[in-house]
Coordinates of C-alpha atoms in Angstrom, one line a residue:
M28 CA 22.7 48.8 -5.7
I29 CA 26.1 47.0 -6.7
L30 CA 28.2 50.1 -6.4
V31 CA 26.5 50.8 -2.8
R32 CA 27.3 47.4 -1.6
Q33 CA 30.9 47.6 -2.9
V34 CA 31.2 51.0 -1.2
V35 CA 29.8 49.6 2.2
D36 CA 31.9 46.5 1.8
H37 CA 35.1 48.6 1.7
L38 CA 34.0 51.0 4.6
N39 CA 36.7 51.6 6.9
F40 CA 35.7 52.7 10.5
N41 CA 39.1 52.6 11.8
F42 CA 39.5 56.5 12.3
D43 CA 40.4 58.5 15.3
R44 CA 37.5 57.8 18.0
W45 CA 39.1 61.1 19.8
M46 CA 38.7 63.1 16.9
L47 CA 35.0 62.2 16.2
A48 CA 34.3 62.6 20.0
S49 CA 35.5 66.0 20.1
V50 CA 33.8 67.1 17.0
I51 CA 30.4 65.6 18.3
C52 CA 30.9 67.4 21.6
L53 CA 31.4 70.7 20.1
L54 CA 28.2 70.4 18.1
L55 CA 26.2 69.6 21.1
I56 CA 27.6 72.3 23.0
G57 CA 26.6 74.6 20.1
L58 CA 23.3 73.1 19.9
L59 CA 22.7 73.7 23.3
M60 CA 24.1 77.4 23.5
N61 CA 22.0 78.3 20.3
M62 CA 18.9 77.1 21.7
M63 CA 19.4 79.7 24.5
A64 CA 21.3 82.5 22.7
T65 CA 18.8 82.7 19.9
S66 CA 15.6 82.5 21.8
N67 CA 15.7 86.5 22.3
K68 CA 15.5 87.1 18.4
L69 CA 11.8 87.6 18.6
T70 CA 11.1 89.6 15.4
D71 CA 13.1 86.5 13.4
S72 CA 10.0 84.4 12.7
T73 CA 6.5 86.1 13.3
A74 CA 3.5 84.4 11.8
I75 CA 0.1 85.8 11.7
T76 CA -2.7 83.2 12.5
G77 CA -6.5 83.9 12.2
S78 CA -6.6 87.6 12.2
L79 CA -4.4 90.9 12.4
S80 CA -4.4 90.7 16.0
A81 CA -3.8 87.1 16.7
T82 CA 0.4 86.9 16.5
V83 CA 2.3 83.6 17.2
I84 CA 6.1 84.2 17.6
D85 CA 8.6 81.5 17.2
V86 CA 11.1 82.2 19.6
Y87 CA 13.3 79.3 18.5
A88 CA 13.2 80.0 14.8
K89 CA 17.0 80.7 14.4
F90 CA 17.6 77.6 16.4
K91 CA 15.6 75.5 14.1
T92 CA 17.6 77.0 11.3
H93 CA 20.7 76.2 13.1
S94 CA 19.7 72.7 13.5
L95 CA 18.7 72.3 9.8
K96 CA 22.3 73.7 8.8
V97 CA 23.9 71.3 11.1
A98 CA 22.0 68.3 9.6
I99 CA 23.0 69.6 6.0
G100 CA 26.4 70.1 7.2
L101 CA 26.4 66.1 8.7
V102 CA 25.2 65.0 5.2
F103 CA 27.9 67.1 3.5
A104 CA 30.5 65.5 6.0
V105 CA 29.6 62.1 5.3
A106 CA 29.9 62.7 1.4
C107 CA 33.3 64.3 2.3
Y108 CA 34.4 61.0 4.1
L109 CA 33.0 58.7 1.4
T110 CA 35.0 60.7 -1.4
P111 CA 38.3 59.0 -2.2
L112 CA 41.3 61.2 -1.3
M113 CA 42.4 61.0 -5.0
V114 CA 39.3 63.0 -5.9
W115 CA 40.3 65.9 -3.6
Q116 CA 43.9 65.6 -4.8
S117 CA 43.0 65.9 -8.4
R118 CA 43.7 69.2 -10.2
K119 CA 40.3 68.8 -12.2
T120 CA 38.2 69.2 -8.4
T121 CA 40.4 71.9 -7.1
Y122 CA 40.3 74.2 -10.0
T123 CA 36.6 73.3 -10.4
L124 CA 35.7 74.4 -6.9
I125 CA 37.9 77.7 -7.3
A126 CA 36.2 78.4 -10.4
V127 CA 32.8 77.8 -8.8
S128 CA 33.8 80.1 -6.0
M129 CA 34.8 82.9 -8.3
V130 CA 31.4 82.5 -10.1
L131 CA 29.4 82.9 -6.8
F132 CA 31.8 85.9 -5.8
I133 CA 30.5 87.7 -8.9
L134 CA 27.2 86.9 -8.4
T135 CA 27.4 88.1 -4.7
Y136 CA 28.8 91.3 -5.9
F137 CA 25.6 92.4 -8.4
F138 CA 23.0 90.3 -6.3
G139 CA 24.2 89.7 -2.9
E140 CA 22.6 91.0 0.2
D141 CA 24.0 94.1 1.6
I142 CA 24.4 93.8 5.6
N143 CA 25.8 96.4 7.7
G144 CA 27.5 97.8 4.8
A145 CA 28.9 94.4 3.6
R146 CA 28.1 92.4 0.5
R147 CA 29.3 88.9 1.7
W148 CA 26.0 86.6 1.2
L149 CA 24.2 85.3 -1.8
R150 CA 20.5 84.4 -0.8
I151 CA 19.5 81.1 -2.7
G152 CA 15.9 80.1 -1.5
G153 CA 15.6 80.6 2.2
F154 CA 19.3 80.1 2.8
Q155 CA 22.5 82.4 2.6
L156 CA 25.6 81.2 1.0
S157 CA 28.9 82.8 1.8
P158 CA 31.5 82.4 -1.5
S159 CA 34.2 82.9 0.8
D160 CA 33.7 79.8 2.8
V161 CA 33.7 77.8 -0.7
A162 CA 36.8 79.7 -1.5
R163 CA 38.6 78.9 1.8
F164 CA 37.7 75.1 1.4
S165 CA 39.0 75.0 -2.3
L166 CA 42.3 76.9 -1.3
I167 CA 43.2 74.3 1.3
L168 CA 42.8 71.7 -1.0
W169 CA 44.5 73.3 -4.1
L170 CA 47.3 74.4 -1.9
S171 CA 47.8 70.7 -0.5
Q172 CA 47.9 69.7 -4.0
F173 CA 50.3 72.5 -5.3
L174 CA 52.7 71.8 -2.3
F175 CA 52.7 68.1 -2.8
E176 CA 53.3 68.4 -6.5
K177 CA 56.2 70.9 -6.1
R178 CA 57.6 69.9 -3.0
E179 CA 61.2 69.4 -5.1
E180 CA 61.1 72.8 -6.5
L181 CA 59.6 75.1 -3.8
H182 CA 63.1 76.7 -3.9
L183 CA 62.1 78.2 -7.1
I184 CA 60.7 81.6 -7.0
S185 CA 58.5 81.3 -9.7
N186 CA 56.4 78.5 -7.4
S187 CA 56.3 80.9 -4.6
V188 CA 54.9 83.4 -6.9
K189 CA 52.2 81.2 -8.6
A190 CA 51.1 80.1 -4.9
A191 CA 51.0 84.0 -3.9
A192 CA 49.1 84.7 -7.1
M193 CA 46.3 82.2 -6.3
I194 CA 45.8 83.3 -2.6
A195 CA 45.8 86.9 -4.0
M196 CA 43.3 85.7 -6.4
I197 CA 41.0 84.4 -3.7
C198 CA 41.5 87.3 -1.4
L199 CA 40.6 89.8 -3.6
P200 CA 36.9 89.6 -3.8
I201 CA 36.8 89.1 -0.2
V202 CA 38.6 92.2 0.4
L203 CA 36.0 94.0 -1.8
Q204 CA 33.0 92.8 0.1
P205 CA 34.6 94.1 2.7
N206 CA 35.4 90.9 5.0
L207 CA 38.9 91.3 6.5
S208 CA 38.6 88.6 9.2
T209 CA 38.0 85.7 6.5
V210 CA 41.2 87.5 4.9
M211 CA 43.1 86.8 8.0
I212 CA 42.1 83.4 8.3
I213 CA 43.0 82.5 4.9
F214 CA 46.2 84.4 5.5
A215 CA 47.1 82.3 8.5
I216 CA 46.3 78.8 6.9
A217 CA 48.1 79.5 3.7
G218 CA 51.0 81.1 5.4
S219 CA 51.2 78.2 7.9
M220 CA 51.3 75.7 5.1
L221 CA 53.9 77.6 3.3
W222 CA 56.1 77.8 6.5
V223 CA 56.1 73.8 6.8
S224 CA 56.6 73.2 3.2
G225 CA 60.0 74.3 3.3
I226 CA 59.8 77.3 1.3
P227 CA 63.0 79.5 1.4
R228 CA 62.5 81.7 4.6
K229 CA 63.4 84.9 2.9
W230 CA 60.6 84.9 0.6
F231 CA 58.3 83.8 3.1
F232 CA 59.2 86.8 5.2
Y233 CA 59.0 89.3 2.1
L234 CA 55.3 88.0 1.5
G235 CA 54.5 88.5 5.2
A236 CA 55.8 92.1 5.0
L237 CA 53.4 92.7 2.2
V238 CA 50.6 91.2 4.0
I239 CA 51.1 93.4 7.2
A240 CA 51.6 96.5 5.1
F241 CA 48.2 95.9 3.3
G242 CA 46.4 95.2 6.6
V243 CA 48.0 98.4 8.1
F244 CA 46.9 100.4 4.9
H245 CA 43.4 98.6 4.9
V246 CA 42.8 99.3 8.5
A247 CA 44.1 103.0 8.3
G248 CA 41.8 103.5 5.2
S249 CA 38.6 103.0 7.2
S250 CA 37.3 105.1 10.2
F251 CA 35.5 102.4 11.5
R252 CA 38.3 99.8 11.3
S253 CA 40.7 102.4 12.8
N254 CA 38.7 103.1 15.7
R255 CA 38.1 99.5 16.4
S256 CA 41.9 99.3 16.6
Q257 CA 42.0 102.1 19.1
V258 CA 39.7 101.1 21.7
F259 CA 40.5 97.1 21.8
I260 CA 43.3 97.6 24.4
D261 CA 40.9 99.1 26.9
P262 CA 37.3 99.2 25.5
F263 CA 35.9 100.8 29.0
A264 CA 38.4 103.7 28.8
I265 CA 36.2 105.7 26.3
Y266 CA 33.0 104.7 28.4
Y267 CA 34.3 106.3 31.7
N268 CA 35.7 109.3 29.9
F269 CA 33.1 109.8 27.5
D270 CA 31.5 113.0 29.1
S271 CA 34.8 114.7 29.1
Q272 CA 35.9 113.6 25.4
Y273 CA 32.4 114.3 24.2
Q274 CA 33.0 118.2 24.7
I275 CA 36.2 117.9 22.9
D276 CA 34.8 116.0 19.8
P277 CA 31.1 114.8 20.2
V278 CA 31.4 113.0 16.9
G279 CA 34.7 111.3 17.4
A280 CA 33.9 110.4 21.0
T281 CA 30.4 108.9 20.1
M282 CA 31.8 106.8 17.4
L283 CA 34.5 105.2 19.8
K284 CA 31.9 104.6 22.4
E285 CA 29.7 102.7 19.9
T286 CA 32.8 100.8 18.3
S287 CA 33.7 99.6 21.7
Y288 CA 30.4 98.5 22.7
Q289 CA 30.5 94.8 21.9
Q290 CA 33.8 94.4 23.6
R291 CA 32.3 95.8 26.7
Q292 CA 29.3 93.6 26.7
S293 CA 31.4 90.7 26.0
I294 CA 33.7 91.2 28.9
M295 CA 30.7 91.9 31.0
A296 CA 29.2 88.6 30.4
L297 CA 32.5 86.7 31.0
V298 CA 32.7 88.5 34.2
Q299 CA 29.2 87.9 35.3
G300 CA 29.6 84.1 34.7
G301 CA 32.5 83.7 37.3
L302 CA 33.6 79.9 37.9
T303 CA 30.1 78.2 37.2
G304 CA 28.1 80.7 35.6
V305 CA 24.6 81.9 36.1
V306 CA 21.8 79.2 35.5
Y307 CA 21.4 77.9 31.9
G308 CA 19.1 80.2 29.9
T309 CA 18.8 83.1 32.4
G310 CA 22.0 85.1 31.1
K311 CA 21.4 88.6 30.4
Q312 CA 23.9 89.6 27.9
K313 CA 22.5 87.6 25.0
Y314 CA 19.8 90.6 25.0
F315 CA 22.5 93.2 24.5
L316 CA 25.2 91.3 22.4
P317 CA 25.3 91.8 18.7
E318 CA 25.3 88.6 16.9
A319 CA 25.4 86.9 20.2
Y320 CA 24.5 83.3 18.8
N321 CA 27.5 83.8 16.3
D322 CA 30.4 86.1 16.7
C323 CA 29.9 86.4 20.5
I324 CA 29.0 82.6 21.4
V325 CA 32.2 82.0 23.5
A326 CA 30.9 85.1 25.9
I327 CA 27.5 83.7 26.0
V328 CA 29.0 80.1 26.9
G329 CA 31.2 81.9 29.8
E330 CA 28.1 83.8 31.2
E331 CA 25.7 80.8 30.9
W332 CA 28.5 77.9 32.3
G333 CA 31.4 80.0 33.6
M334 CA 35.0 79.2 33.4
I335 CA 34.0 75.5 33.3
G336 CA 32.1 76.1 30.0
I337 CA 35.0 77.6 28.8
L338 CA 37.5 75.1 29.7
L339 CA 35.1 72.4 28.2
V340 CA 35.4 74.2 24.9
L341 CA 38.9 74.8 25.1
A342 CA 39.3 71.1 25.9
G343 CA 37.2 70.1 22.8
F344 CA 39.3 72.4 20.3
G345 CA 42.3 71.0 22.3
V346 CA 41.4 67.2 21.6
L347 CA 40.7 68.1 17.9
T348 CA 44.0 69.6 17.6
W349 CA 46.1 67.1 19.3
R350 CA 44.5 64.2 17.3
G351 CA 44.6 66.5 14.0
F352 CA 48.5 67.1 14.5
R353 CA 48.7 63.4 15.4
T354 CA 47.1 62.7 12.1
T355 CA 49.6 65.0 10.3
V356 CA 52.7 63.6 11.7
N357 CA 51.5 59.9 10.8
S358 CA 50.5 60.8 7.2
I359 CA 51.8 58.1 4.6
D360 CA 52.7 61.0 1.7
A361 CA 53.3 64.7 1.6
Y362 CA 49.7 65.4 0.0
K363 CA 48.2 63.9 2.9
Y364 CA 50.6 65.9 5.4
F365 CA 49.5 69.0 3.8
L366 CA 46.1 68.5 3.6
A367 CA 45.9 67.4 7.4
F368 CA 47.9 70.3 8.5
G369 CA 46.2 73.1 6.6
I370 CA 42.8 71.7 8.0
V371 CA 43.9 71.8 11.6
M372 CA 45.4 75.4 11.0
N373 CA 41.6 76.2 9.6
F374 CA 40.2 75.3 12.9
L375 CA 42.9 77.0 15.1
A376 CA 42.6 80.0 12.9
Y377 CA 38.8 80.4 13.4
F378 CA 39.2 79.6 17.2
F379 CA 41.9 81.9 18.2
I380 CA 40.4 84.8 16.3
H381 CA 37.0 84.2 17.7
F382 CA 38.3 83.8 21.1
F383 CA 40.7 86.6 21.3
V384 CA 37.7 88.9 20.3
N385 CA 35.7 87.9 22.8
V386 CA 38.2 88.4 25.6
S387 CA 39.3 91.7 24.1
A388 CA 42.8 90.6 23.0
M389 CA 42.3 91.8 19.6
P390 CA 40.0 94.2 17.6
S391 CA 36.3 93.2 17.3
T392 CA 35.5 91.5 14.1
G393 CA 33.0 88.7 13.0
V394 CA 34.2 85.4 13.2
P395 CA 32.3 82.5 13.9
L396 CA 33.3 79.6 16.3
P397 CA 33.7 76.3 14.5
F398 CA 30.6 73.7 15.3
I399 CA 29.4 76.2 17.8
S400 CA 28.1 79.4 16.4
H401 CA 25.0 79.7 14.5
G402 CA 25.2 77.5 11.4
G403 CA 25.6 78.4 8.1
T404 CA 28.0 77.7 5.0
A405 CA 30.8 78.2 7.4
M406 CA 29.1 75.2 9.5
V407 CA 28.6 73.1 6.4
F408 CA 32.2 73.5 5.0
N409 CA 33.8 73.0 8.3
L410 CA 32.2 70.1 9.2
G411 CA 33.3 68.9 5.5
L412 CA 37.0 69.6 6.3
A413 CA 36.6 67.9 9.7
A414 CA 35.3 64.7 7.7
I415 CA 38.3 64.7 5.6
L416 CA 40.5 65.3 8.3
L417 CA 38.8 61.8 10.0
R418 CA 39.2 60.1 6.7
L419 CA 43.0 61.0 6.7
S420 CA 43.2 59.7 10.4
A421 CA 42.1 56.4 9.0
E422 CA 44.2 56.2 5.9
P423 CA 47.5 55.3 7.7
K424 CA 45.9 52.3 9.0
C425 CA 43.7 50.9 6.1
P426 CA 42.5 52.8 2.7
L427 CA 38.8 53.2 2.5
F428 CA 38.7 52.4 -1.1
V429 CA 40.7 49.6 -2.9
K430 CA 43.2 51.7 -4.8

């Protein structure tokens, strides 16, 4: 009780109100869209009552799990906010989190669920845990601490090699899952943090060239990923020319048509929404879009709420980014600067990849939209990062705990 009272006495509520409001608004949008977008998944929860002929279907089963994970994420966020920054900055914390993520990767490799040819999730009880989200969270903390400690020695190639080795160690098990979209996000976060750290540009470009070469090799080595790269420019081309191409190459034409299916449905949802959208809950594309409540949630927002809904989502992330960068430039030391910048880039990487995929501006890949897509470990850890950023916004004004 004495410890709790000491914590309460030194609580600081002088954080950025705009930042908190943007996250809350995005969470509310996510709850509204998930209640509608998941209601068509009737087979996700079927209970037998009385006799075999009496079946009660809970059409909001996924919405309930989403709400539960949002609640878990909020509890985690409060814990992250109350944790002193010196704890996140310590080597013991960062290396412990990295070690935990590596253990989870190993367990997932042997005991994880194989879904659509990917082994990315470890089921614990009734929940699916994604080790890549733990790794992403830990990498942002580690890289912030590493760049802070080595800020006067970043011109040494040995430090660049150490940073690259840690990034590669975390990305390797994610590649093996395979989960190229998460690797892209990690590269975007780590690359941007290295860029602003003052690392010599030539080494940065060498590393970038290696990443691009790896990406090209990885895409070219898979017919599925190669097909996605071919159809994203014009996903309707294969659809309109399917009959003629099918006569030439039946297998190839069919594969390309199936590959472009998600992009076509996403574009159709956005077009049907127009300016103001269809009536909430009456959209049809949620019945056709794969993972409508997760990877394609922006398309569903566009159909249900139209361009106004899209602009509302853009405004939410715009405010979060604006206040996040404001917190970054107001940081009182280099560690807080790197940490705040890395967290903001985490949200931006998720947002841009998700948005670009839904408008067919890049090849289709599965990336959730922070705070809006169906909840999971990504929701929990993104809320944790948002809480740390909120804590950083209060730090220049008044420390949360007496040092």
